[in-house]
Coordinates of C-alpha atoms in Angstrom, one line a residue:
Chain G
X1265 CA 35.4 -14.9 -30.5
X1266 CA 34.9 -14.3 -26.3
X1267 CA 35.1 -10.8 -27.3
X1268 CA 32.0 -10.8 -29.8
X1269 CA 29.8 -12.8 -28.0
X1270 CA 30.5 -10.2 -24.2
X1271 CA 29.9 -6.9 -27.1
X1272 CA 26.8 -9.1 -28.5
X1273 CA 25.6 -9.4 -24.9
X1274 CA 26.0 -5.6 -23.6
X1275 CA 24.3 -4.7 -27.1
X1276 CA 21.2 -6.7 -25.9
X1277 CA 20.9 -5.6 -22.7
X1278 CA 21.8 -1.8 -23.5
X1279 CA 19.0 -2.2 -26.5
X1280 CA 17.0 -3.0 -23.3
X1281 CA 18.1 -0.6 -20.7
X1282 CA 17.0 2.3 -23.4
X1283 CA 13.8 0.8 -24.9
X1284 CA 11.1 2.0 -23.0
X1285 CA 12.4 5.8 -23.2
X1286 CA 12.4 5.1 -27.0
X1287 CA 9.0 3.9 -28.1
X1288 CA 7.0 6.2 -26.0
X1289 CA 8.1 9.1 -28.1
X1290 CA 6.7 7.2 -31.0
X1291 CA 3.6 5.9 -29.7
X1292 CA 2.7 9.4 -28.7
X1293 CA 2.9 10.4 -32.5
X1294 CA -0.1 7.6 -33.2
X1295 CA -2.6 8.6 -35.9
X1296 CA -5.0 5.5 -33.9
X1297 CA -6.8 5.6 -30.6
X1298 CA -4.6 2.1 -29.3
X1299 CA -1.4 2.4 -27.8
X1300 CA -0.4 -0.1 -30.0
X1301 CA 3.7 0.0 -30.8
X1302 CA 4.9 0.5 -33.6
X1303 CA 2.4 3.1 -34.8
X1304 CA 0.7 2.1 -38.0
X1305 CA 0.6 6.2 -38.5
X1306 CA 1.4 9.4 -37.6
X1307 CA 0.0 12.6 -36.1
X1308 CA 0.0 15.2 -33.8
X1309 CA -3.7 14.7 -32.4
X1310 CA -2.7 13.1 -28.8
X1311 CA -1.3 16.6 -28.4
X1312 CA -3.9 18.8 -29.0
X1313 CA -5.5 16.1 -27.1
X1314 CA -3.2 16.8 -23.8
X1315 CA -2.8 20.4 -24.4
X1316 CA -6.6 20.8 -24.9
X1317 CA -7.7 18.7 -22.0
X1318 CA -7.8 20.7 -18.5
X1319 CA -7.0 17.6 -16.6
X1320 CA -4.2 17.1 -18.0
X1321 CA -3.3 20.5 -18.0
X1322 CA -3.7 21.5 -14.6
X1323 CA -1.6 18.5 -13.2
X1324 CA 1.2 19.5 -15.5
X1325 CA 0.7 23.3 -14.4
X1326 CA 0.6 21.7 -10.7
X1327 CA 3.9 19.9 -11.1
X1328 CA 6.1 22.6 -12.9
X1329 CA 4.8 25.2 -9.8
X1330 CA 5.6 22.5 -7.4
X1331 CA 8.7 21.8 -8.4
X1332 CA 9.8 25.5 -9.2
X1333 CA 9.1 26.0 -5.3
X1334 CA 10.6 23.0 -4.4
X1335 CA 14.2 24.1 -6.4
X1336 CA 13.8 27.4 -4.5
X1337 CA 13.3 25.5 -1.3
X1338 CA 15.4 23.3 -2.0
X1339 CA 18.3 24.9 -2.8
X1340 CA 18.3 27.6 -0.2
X1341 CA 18.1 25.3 2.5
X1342 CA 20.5 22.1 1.0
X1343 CA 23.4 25.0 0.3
X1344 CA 22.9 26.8 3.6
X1345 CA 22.7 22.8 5.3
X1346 CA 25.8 21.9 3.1
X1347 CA 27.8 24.8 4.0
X1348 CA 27.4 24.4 7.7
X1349 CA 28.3 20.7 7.0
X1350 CA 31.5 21.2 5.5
X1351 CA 32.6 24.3 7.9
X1352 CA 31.1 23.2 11.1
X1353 CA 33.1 21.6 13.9
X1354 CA 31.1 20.1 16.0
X1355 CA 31.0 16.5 17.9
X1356 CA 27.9 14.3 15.9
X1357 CA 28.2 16.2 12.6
X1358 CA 28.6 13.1 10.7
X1359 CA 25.3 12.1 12.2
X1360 CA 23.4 15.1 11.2
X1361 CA 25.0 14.4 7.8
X1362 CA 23.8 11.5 7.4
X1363 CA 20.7 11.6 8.7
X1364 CA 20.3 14.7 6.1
X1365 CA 21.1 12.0 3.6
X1366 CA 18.3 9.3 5.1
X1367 CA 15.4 10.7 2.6
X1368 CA 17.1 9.0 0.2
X1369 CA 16.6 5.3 1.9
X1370 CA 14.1 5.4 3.5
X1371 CA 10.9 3.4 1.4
X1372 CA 8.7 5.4 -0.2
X1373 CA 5.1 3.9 1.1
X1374 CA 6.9 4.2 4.5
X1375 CA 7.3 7.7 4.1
X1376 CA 4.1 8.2 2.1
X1377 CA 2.2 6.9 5.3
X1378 CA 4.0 8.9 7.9
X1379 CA 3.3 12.3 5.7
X1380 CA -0.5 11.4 4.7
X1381 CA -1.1 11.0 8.4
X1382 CA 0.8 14.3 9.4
X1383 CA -1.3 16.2 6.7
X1384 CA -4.4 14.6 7.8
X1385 CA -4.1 16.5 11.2
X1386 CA -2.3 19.7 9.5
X1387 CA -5.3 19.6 6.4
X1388 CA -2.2 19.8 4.1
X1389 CA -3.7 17.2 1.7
X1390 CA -4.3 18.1 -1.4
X1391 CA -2.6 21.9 -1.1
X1392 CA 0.1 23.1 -3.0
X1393 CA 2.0 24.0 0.1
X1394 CA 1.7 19.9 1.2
X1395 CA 3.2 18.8 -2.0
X1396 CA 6.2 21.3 -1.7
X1397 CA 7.0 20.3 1.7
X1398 CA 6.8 16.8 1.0
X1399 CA 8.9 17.3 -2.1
X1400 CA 11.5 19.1 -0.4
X1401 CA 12.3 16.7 1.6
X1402 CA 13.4 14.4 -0.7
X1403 CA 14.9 16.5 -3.0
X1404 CA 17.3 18.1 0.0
X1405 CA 19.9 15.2 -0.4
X1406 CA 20.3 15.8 -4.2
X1407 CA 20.8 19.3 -3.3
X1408 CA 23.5 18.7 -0.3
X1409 CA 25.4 16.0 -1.9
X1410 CA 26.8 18.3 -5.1
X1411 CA 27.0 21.4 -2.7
X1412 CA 28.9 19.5 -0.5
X1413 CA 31.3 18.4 -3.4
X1414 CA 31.9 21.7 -5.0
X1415 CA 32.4 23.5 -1.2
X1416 CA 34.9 20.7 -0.3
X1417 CA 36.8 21.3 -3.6
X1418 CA 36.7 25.1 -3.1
X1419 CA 39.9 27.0 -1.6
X1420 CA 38.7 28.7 1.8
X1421 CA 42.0 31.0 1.4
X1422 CA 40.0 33.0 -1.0
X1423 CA 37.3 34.1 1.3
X1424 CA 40.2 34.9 3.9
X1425 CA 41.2 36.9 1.7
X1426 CA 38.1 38.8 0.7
X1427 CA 38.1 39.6 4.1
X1428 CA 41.3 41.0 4.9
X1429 CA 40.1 43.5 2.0
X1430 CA 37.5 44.3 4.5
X1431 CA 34.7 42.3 2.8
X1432 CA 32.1 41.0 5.6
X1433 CA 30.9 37.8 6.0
X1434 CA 28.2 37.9 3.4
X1435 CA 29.9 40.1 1.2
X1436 CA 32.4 37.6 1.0
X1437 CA 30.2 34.7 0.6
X1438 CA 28.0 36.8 -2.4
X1439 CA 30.7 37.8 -4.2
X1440 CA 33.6 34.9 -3.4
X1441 CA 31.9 31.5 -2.2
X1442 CA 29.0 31.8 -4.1
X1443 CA 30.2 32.2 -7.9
X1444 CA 32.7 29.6 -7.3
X1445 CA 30.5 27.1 -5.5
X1446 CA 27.9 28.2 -8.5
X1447 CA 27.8 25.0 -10.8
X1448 CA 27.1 22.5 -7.8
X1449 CA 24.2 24.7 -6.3
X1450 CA 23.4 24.8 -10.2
X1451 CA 23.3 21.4 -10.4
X1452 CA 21.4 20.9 -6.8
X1453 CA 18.6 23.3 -8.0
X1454 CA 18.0 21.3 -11.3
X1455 CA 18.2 17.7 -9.4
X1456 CA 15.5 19.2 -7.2
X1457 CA 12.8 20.3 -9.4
X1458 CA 13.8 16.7 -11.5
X1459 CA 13.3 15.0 -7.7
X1460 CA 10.0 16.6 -7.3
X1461 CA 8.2 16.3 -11.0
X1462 CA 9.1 12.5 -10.8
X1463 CA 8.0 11.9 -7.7
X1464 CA 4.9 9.3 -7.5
X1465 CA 4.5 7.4 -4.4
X1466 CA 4.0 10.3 -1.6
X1467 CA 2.1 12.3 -4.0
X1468 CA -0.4 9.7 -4.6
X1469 CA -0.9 9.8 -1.1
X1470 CA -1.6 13.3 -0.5
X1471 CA -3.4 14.0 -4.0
X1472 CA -6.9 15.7 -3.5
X1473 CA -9.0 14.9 -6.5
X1474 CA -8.2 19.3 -6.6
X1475 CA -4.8 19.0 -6.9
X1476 CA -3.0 16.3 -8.3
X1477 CA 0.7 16.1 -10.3
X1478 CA 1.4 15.1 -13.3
X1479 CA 2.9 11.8 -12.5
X1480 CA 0.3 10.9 -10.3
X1481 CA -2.5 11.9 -13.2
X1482 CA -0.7 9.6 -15.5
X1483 CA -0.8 6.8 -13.0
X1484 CA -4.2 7.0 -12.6
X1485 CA -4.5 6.8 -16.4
X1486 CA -2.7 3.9 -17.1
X1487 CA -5.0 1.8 -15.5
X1488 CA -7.9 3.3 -17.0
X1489 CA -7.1 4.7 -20.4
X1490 CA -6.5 3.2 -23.5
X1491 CA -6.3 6.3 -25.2
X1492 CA -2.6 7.7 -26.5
X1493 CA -2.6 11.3 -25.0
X1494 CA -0.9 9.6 -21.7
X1495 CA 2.2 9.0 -24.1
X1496 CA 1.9 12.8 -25.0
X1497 CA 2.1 13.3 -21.7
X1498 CA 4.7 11.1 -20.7
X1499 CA 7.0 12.4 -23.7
X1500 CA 6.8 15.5 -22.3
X1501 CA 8.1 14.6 -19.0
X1502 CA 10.8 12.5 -20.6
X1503 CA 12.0 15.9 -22.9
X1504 CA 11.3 18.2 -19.5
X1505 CA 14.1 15.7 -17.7
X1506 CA 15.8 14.9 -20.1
X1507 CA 16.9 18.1 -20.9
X1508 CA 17.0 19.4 -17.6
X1509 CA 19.7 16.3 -16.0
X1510 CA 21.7 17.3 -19.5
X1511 CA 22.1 20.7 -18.1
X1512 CA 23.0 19.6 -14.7
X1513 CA 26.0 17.3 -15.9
X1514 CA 27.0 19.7 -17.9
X1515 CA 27.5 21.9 -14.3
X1516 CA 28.9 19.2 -12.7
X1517 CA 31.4 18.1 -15.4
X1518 CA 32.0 22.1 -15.8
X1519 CA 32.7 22.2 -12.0
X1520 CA 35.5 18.6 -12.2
X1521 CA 37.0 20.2 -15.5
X1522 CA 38.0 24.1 -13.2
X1523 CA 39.0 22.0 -10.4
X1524 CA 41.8 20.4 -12.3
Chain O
X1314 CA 45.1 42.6 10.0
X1315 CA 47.9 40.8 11.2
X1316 CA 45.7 37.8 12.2
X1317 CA 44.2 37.9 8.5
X1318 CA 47.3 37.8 7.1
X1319 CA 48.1 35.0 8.9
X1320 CA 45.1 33.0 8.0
X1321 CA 45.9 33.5 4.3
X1322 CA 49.4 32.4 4.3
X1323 CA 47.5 29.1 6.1
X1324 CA 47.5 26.1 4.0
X1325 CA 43.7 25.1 3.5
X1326 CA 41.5 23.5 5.6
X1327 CA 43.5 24.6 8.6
X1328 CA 41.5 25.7 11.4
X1329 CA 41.5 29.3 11.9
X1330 CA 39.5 29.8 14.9
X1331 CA 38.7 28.2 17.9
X1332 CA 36.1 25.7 17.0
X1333 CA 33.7 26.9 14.6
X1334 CA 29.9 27.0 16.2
X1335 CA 28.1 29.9 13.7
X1336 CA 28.3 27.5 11.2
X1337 CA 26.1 24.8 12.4
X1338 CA 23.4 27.4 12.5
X1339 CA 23.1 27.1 8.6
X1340 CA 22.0 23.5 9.2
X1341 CA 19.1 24.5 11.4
X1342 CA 16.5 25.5 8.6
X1343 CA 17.1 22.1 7.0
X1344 CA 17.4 20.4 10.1
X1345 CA 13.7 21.9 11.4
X1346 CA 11.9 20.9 8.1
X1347 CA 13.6 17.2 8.3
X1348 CA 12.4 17.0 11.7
X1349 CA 8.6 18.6 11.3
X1350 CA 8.3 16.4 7.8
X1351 CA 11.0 13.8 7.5
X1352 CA 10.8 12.5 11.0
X1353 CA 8.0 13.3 12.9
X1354 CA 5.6 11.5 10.2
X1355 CA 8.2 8.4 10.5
X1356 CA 7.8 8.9 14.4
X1357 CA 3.7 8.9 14.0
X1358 CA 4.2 5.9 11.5
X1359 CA 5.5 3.3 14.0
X1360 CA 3.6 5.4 17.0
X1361 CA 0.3 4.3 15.0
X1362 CA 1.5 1.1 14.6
X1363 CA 1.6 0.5 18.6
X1364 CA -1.7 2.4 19.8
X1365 CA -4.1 1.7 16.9
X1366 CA -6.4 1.3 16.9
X1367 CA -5.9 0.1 20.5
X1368 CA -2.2 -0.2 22.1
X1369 CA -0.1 -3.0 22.5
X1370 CA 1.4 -5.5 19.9
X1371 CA -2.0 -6.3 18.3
X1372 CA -1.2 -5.0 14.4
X1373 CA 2.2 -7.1 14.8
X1374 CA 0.7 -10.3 16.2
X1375 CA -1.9 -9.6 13.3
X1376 CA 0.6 -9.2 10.7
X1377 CA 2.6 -12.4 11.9
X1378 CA -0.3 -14.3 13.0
X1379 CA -2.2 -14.2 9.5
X1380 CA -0.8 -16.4 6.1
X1381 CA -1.5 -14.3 3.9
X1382 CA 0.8 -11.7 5.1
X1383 CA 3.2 -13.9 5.6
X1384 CA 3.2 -14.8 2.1
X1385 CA 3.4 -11.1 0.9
X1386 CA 6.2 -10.9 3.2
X1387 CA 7.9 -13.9 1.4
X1388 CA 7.1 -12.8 -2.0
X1389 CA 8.2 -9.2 -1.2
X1390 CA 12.0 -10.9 -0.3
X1391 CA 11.9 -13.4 -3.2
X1392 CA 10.9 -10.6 -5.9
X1393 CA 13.6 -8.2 -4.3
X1394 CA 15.9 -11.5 -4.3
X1395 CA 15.4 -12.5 -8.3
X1396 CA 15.6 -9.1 -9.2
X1397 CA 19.2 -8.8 -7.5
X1398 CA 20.2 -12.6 -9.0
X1399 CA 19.4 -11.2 -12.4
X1400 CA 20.8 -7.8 -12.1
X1401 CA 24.1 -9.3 -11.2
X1402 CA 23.7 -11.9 -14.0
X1403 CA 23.2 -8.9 -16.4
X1404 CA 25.8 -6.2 -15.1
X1405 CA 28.4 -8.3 -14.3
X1406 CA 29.3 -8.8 -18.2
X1407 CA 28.3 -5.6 -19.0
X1408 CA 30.7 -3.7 -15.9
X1409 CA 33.4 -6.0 -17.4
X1410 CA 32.7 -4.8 -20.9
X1411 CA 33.2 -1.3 -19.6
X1412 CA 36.3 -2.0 -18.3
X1413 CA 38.0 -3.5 -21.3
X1414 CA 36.4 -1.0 -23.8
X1415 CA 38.1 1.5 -25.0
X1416 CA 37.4 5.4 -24.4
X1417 CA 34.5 6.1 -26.5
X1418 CA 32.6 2.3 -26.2
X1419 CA 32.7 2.8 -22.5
X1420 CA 30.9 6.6 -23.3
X1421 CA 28.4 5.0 -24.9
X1422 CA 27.9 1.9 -22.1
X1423 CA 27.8 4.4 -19.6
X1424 CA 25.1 6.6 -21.4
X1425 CA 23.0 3.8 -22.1
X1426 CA 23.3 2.5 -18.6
X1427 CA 22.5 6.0 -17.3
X1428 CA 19.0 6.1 -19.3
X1429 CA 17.0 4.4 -16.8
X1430 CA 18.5 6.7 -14.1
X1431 CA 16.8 10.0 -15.6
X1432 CA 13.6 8.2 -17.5
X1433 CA 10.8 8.9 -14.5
X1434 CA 9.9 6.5 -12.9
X1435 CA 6.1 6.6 -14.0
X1436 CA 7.1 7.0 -17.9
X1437 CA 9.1 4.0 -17.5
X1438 CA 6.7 2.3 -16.0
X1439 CA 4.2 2.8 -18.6
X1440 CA 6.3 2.2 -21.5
X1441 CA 6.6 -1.6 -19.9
X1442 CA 3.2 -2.0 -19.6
X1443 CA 2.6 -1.4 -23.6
X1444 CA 5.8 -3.0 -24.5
X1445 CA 4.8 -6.6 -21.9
X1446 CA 1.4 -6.6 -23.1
X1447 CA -0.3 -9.7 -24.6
X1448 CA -0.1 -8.2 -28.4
X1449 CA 3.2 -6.0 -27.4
X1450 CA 6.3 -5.9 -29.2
X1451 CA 8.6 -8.3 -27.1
X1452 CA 5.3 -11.1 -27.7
X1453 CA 5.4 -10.2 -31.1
X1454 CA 9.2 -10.6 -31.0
X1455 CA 8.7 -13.4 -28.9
X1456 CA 6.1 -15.0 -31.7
X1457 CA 8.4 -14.2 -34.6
X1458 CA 10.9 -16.1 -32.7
X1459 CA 8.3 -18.8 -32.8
X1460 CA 7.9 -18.9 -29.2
X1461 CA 5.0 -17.8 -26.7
X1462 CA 2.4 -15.7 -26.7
X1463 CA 3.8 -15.7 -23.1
X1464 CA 1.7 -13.7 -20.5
X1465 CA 3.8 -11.3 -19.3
X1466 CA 1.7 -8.5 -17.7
X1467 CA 0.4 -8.7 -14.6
X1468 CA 2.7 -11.1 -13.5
X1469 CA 5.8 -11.7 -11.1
X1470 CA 8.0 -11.5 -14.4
X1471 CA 6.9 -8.6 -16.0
X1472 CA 7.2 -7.1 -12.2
X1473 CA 11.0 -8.5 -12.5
X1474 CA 11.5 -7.0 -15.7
X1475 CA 10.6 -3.6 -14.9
X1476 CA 12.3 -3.4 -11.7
X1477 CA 15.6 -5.2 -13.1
X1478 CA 15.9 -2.5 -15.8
X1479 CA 14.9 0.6 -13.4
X1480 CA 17.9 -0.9 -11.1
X1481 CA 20.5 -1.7 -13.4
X1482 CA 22.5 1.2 -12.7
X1483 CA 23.0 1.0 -9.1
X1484 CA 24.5 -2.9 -9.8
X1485 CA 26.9 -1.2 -12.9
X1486 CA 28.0 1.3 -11.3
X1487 CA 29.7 -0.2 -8.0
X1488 CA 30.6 -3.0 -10.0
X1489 CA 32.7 -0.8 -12.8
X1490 CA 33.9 1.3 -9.7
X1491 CA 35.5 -1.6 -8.2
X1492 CA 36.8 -4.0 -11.4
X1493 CA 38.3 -0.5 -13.0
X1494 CA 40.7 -1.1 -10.0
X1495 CA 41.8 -4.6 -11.1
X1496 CA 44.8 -4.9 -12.2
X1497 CA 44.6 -6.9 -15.4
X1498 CA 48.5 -7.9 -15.1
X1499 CA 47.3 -10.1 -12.5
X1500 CA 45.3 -12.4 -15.3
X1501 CA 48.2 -12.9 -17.2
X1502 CA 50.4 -14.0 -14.2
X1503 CA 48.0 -16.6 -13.0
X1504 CA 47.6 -17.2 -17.0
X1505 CA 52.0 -17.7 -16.9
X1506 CA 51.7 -19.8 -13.9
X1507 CA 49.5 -22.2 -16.0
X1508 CA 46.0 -21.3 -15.1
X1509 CA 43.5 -21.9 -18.2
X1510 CA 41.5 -18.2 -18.8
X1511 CA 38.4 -19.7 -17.1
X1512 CA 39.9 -20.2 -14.4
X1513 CA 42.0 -17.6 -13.5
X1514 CA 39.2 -15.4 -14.2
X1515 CA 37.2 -17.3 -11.6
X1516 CA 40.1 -17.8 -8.8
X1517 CA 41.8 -14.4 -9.3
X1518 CA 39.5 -11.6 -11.0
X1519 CA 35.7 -12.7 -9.3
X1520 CA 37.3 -12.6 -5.6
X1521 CA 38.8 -9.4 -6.3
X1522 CA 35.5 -7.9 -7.7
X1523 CA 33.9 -9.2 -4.9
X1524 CA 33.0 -5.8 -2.8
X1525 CA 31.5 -4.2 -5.8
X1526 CA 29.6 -7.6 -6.0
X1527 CA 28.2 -6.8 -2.7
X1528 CA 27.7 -3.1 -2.8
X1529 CA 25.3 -3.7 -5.5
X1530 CA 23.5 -6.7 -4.2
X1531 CA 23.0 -4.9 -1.1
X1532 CA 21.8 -1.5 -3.2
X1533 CA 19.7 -3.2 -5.6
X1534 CA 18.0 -5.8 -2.9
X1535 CA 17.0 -2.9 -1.0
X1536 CA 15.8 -0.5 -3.4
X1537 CA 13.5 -3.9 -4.6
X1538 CA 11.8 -3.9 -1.3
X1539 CA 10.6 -1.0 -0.8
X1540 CA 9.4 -0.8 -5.0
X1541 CA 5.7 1.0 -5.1
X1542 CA 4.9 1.8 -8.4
X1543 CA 6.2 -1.0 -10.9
X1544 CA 5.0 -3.9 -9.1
X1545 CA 1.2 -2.0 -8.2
X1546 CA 1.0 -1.4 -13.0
X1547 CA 2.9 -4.4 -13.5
X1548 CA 1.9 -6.8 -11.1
X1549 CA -1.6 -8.5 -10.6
X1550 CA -3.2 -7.5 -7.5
X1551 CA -3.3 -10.7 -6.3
X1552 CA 0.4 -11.2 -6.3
X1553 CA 1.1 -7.6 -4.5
X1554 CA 4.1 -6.5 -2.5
X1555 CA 4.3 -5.4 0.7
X1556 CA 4.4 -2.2 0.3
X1557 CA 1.3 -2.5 -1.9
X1558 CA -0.4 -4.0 1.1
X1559 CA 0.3 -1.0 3.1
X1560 CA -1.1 1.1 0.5
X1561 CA -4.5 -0.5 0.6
X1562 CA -4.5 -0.6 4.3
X1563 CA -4.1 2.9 4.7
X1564 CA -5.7 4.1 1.8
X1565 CA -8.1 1.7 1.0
X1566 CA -9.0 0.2 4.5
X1567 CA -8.0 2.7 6.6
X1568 CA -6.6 0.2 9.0
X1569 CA -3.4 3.0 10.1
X1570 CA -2.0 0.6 12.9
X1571 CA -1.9 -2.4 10.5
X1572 CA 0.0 0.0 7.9
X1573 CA 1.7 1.3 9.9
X1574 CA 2.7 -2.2 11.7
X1575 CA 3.8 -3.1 7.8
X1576 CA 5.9 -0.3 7.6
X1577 CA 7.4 -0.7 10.7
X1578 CA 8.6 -4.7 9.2
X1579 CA 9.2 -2.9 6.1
X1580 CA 11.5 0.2 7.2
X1581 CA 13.4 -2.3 9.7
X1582 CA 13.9 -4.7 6.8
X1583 CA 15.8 -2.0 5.2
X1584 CA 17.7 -0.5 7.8
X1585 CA 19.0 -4.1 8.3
X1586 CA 20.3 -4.3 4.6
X1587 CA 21.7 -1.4 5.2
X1588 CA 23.1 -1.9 8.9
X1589 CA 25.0 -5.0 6.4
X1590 CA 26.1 -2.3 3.4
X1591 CA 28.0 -0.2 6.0
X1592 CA 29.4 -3.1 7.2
X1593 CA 30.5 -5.0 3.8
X1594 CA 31.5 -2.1 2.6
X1595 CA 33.7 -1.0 5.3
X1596 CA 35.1 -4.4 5.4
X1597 CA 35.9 -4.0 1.5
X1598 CA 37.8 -0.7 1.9
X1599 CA 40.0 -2.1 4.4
X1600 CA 40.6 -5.4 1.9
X1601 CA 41.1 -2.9 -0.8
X1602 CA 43.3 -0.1 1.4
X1603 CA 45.1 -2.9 3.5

């Protein structure tokens, strides 16, 4: 009886925890101008609509270029970071690690004030190079943190090795390190492009009416619009990360299954 | 050769050099753009604060001298405080649940409690403002229930909605982490000493649970604060958050040293919460180790 009414509960409140990822799919399939849910019928209009409308277009063109040179960023710089982590031995080191970490913390409006002001004076607002900076910043801890794990979990012996059969340093690390390490700088890469084409608060403050993402497009439209073409637009960011956090646990439960 | 050899035939982790310095030049690249984008705008931030538009401690006298920011400032901390309360309220159960399912029920908890994590933020957002509003599905629900129409947009529930559902997972998991170490035998022996269920559960489980209690307070309350987005779509304007308020005086009024003053209260806020994680939870791992 206890037991029924505690799986009752979780039912409820895991009906919740999924609900508004499942009617926005819907409502973007609307045959009526209302984002009313449910749908009283179907088509494929808000769509066209999105894929027809430059606005809309060239935020989600912004945010996929954006966050493709934020994962390149990124990544380079979180696995070189990580790697010195991990191998360093130096007094402070669990300071610089976690202030590597402190992105992750600190508010976003605090942040988002500190960086509009900074690009005010460096005329980064509104420039693709702004938003990739800002972006990398916060997607560095979600690079460093599976990095980390997957360096701490590989066998240094191995790169020994490689060297006593005369590889060099990076020889070694290209063709040793690297592969092994693979899956969590796989992993890294993905959580930083997911980082930086979710990312609202700083990018609202250093949109130019030029350049703007897509999340910060569809903010802008929800207090204006009525029309459906902003749940078109916000399905395809729920399939774009969806899919792409799917492929990263599948690295990261790749990576726990070859440790074992 | 000889000195490679001997490294290999060293177990792991060993150190094989004098201490190693090259490697904390990888750091540097990360370290430089943390310092020229990270830092130095959190640096101008509170600088601004102190010098503008004139220096001194005029923005903070401002900010503690005026009611109405004082109320923002209480409503910030009662928002990020219900949204804990009914986080806890909800996960608790539900991390419980987890732990008495069996393989493939606690699969699915975990997935669905995982959804909000890698829904954006904005989507998510959205998706509550069509299901809260006045002719939405939770007041149809609501109606076919034969209660309400409730108002439930652009107010401080349907802000505590949103945010309770976005947060959810950083109360679940700490809480599962910690009662997935209870050891259930303990239940029964209070149970064969003569304790009803009830309260066994209440004098033997809840203490032990109580660092994952805390870790996810503490995560949850201070996520809340800082919370942009869901309160400025979900909230009225007239009922906004601090961090809203610093938003319209940077943005809207330009006033940088008042922002900046409210970010200043804001980040220290936070850094306290935190300052009191580390703490808890340091004070938990001893419980737990010693």
């Amino acid at each position: 009886m206890r037991r029924g009414l505690l799986w009752a509960f979780c039912a409820l409140v895991g009906a919740w925890l999924v609900a508004p990822a499942l009617i926005v799919v819907p409502l973007s399939f609307t045959s009526k101008a209302s984002l009313k849910f449910p749908p009283d019928g179907y088509s494929t209009r808000w769509y066209e609509n999105f894929f027809g409308d430059p606005a809309w277009m060239s935020a989600l063109w912004t945010s996929i270029q954006v966050g493709l040179l934020v994962t390149v960023v990124a990544t380079v710089l979180g696995t070189a970071a990580a790697l010195g982590l991990t191998r360093a031995r130096l007094r402070g080191l669990a300071l610089v690690q976690g202030s590597m970490l402190a992105p992750m913390i600190v508010p976003g409006v605090v942040l988002a004030v500190g960086v509009y002001a900074v690009f005010l004076k460096l005329q980064l607002v509104g420039s693709l190079a702004g938003f990739v900076m800002a972006h990398t910043v916060l997607a560095l801890p979600f690079v460093i943190i599976p990095v980390s794990a997957s360096l701490r979990g590989f066998d240094r012996r191995l790169e020994s090795a490689a060297a006593s059969l005369g590889a060099g340093r990076w020889t070694a690390f290209r063709t040793v390190t690297l592969p092994l390490v693979a899956p969590g700088v796989a992993a890294g890469a993905l959580f930083a492009f997911v980082t930086s084409f979710d990312e609202v608060v700083v990018s609202l403050f250093i949109q130019s009416p030029y350049l703007q993402t897509l999340p910060v497009k569809m903010y802008a439209s929800v207090t204006r619009e009525t029309d459906p073409t902003i749940a078109a637009a916000a399905t395809m960011i729920i399939v774009m990360t969806t899919s792409l956090v799917l492929i990263a646990t599948f690295f990261v439960a790749r990576r726990s299954r070859a440790r074992q | 050769m000889a000195s490679a050899l001997q490294a290999v035939t060293l177990p792991a982790g060993t150190r094989t050099t004098a201490p190693e310095r090259r490697p904390a030049l990888l750091i540097l690249p990360a370290l430089v753009v943390l310092a020229v984008f990270f830092l130095y705008p959190l640096v101008s931030m509170v600088i601004s604060a102190f010098t503008d538009p004139s220096p001194g401690l005029g923005n903070f006298t401002w900010f503690f001298g005026e009611a109405q920011n004082l109320r923002v400032l209480g409503r910030t901390f009662t928002t990020a405080l219900w949204v804990t309360v009914i986080a806890l309220a909800l996960s608790y159960p539900y991390a419980y649940a987890m732990t008495v399912a069996g393989p493939r029920a606690r699969a699915v908890l975990t997935l669905l409690v995982l959804v909000p994590f890698w829904t954006s933020l904005m989507v998510r957002t959205f998706a509550w403002v069509i299901l809260l509003q006045d002719t939405g599905v939770v007041n149809d629900l609501l109606g076919a229930a034969g209660l309400g129409p409730f108002s439930l947009i652009r107010t401080q529930t349907g802000v505590v909605i949103g945010m309770v559902q976005l947060l959810m997972p950083f109360m679940v998991l700490p809480l599962y982490a910690v009662m997935s170490g209870i050891d259930r035998r303990l239940l029964s022996a209070a149970g064969s000493l003569g304790a009803r269920p009830v309260k066994a559960f209440a004098t033997v489980y809840v203490p032990l649970s109580l660092p994952g209690v805390s870790a996810g307070c503490l995560t949850v309350f201070i996520s809340a604060l800082g919370f942009y987005v869901t309160p400025a779509l979900l909230g009225s304007p007239t009922d906004a958050l601090l961090s809203q308020q610093i938003f319209t005086q940077v943005n809207g009024l330009l006033k940088w040293g008042r922002g900046g003053a409210m970010g200043v209260v804001l980040l220290g806020l936070t850094l306290a919460m935190i300052a009191l994680l580390a703490v808890t939870l340091r004070r938990g791992g001893r419980r737990v180790t010693g």
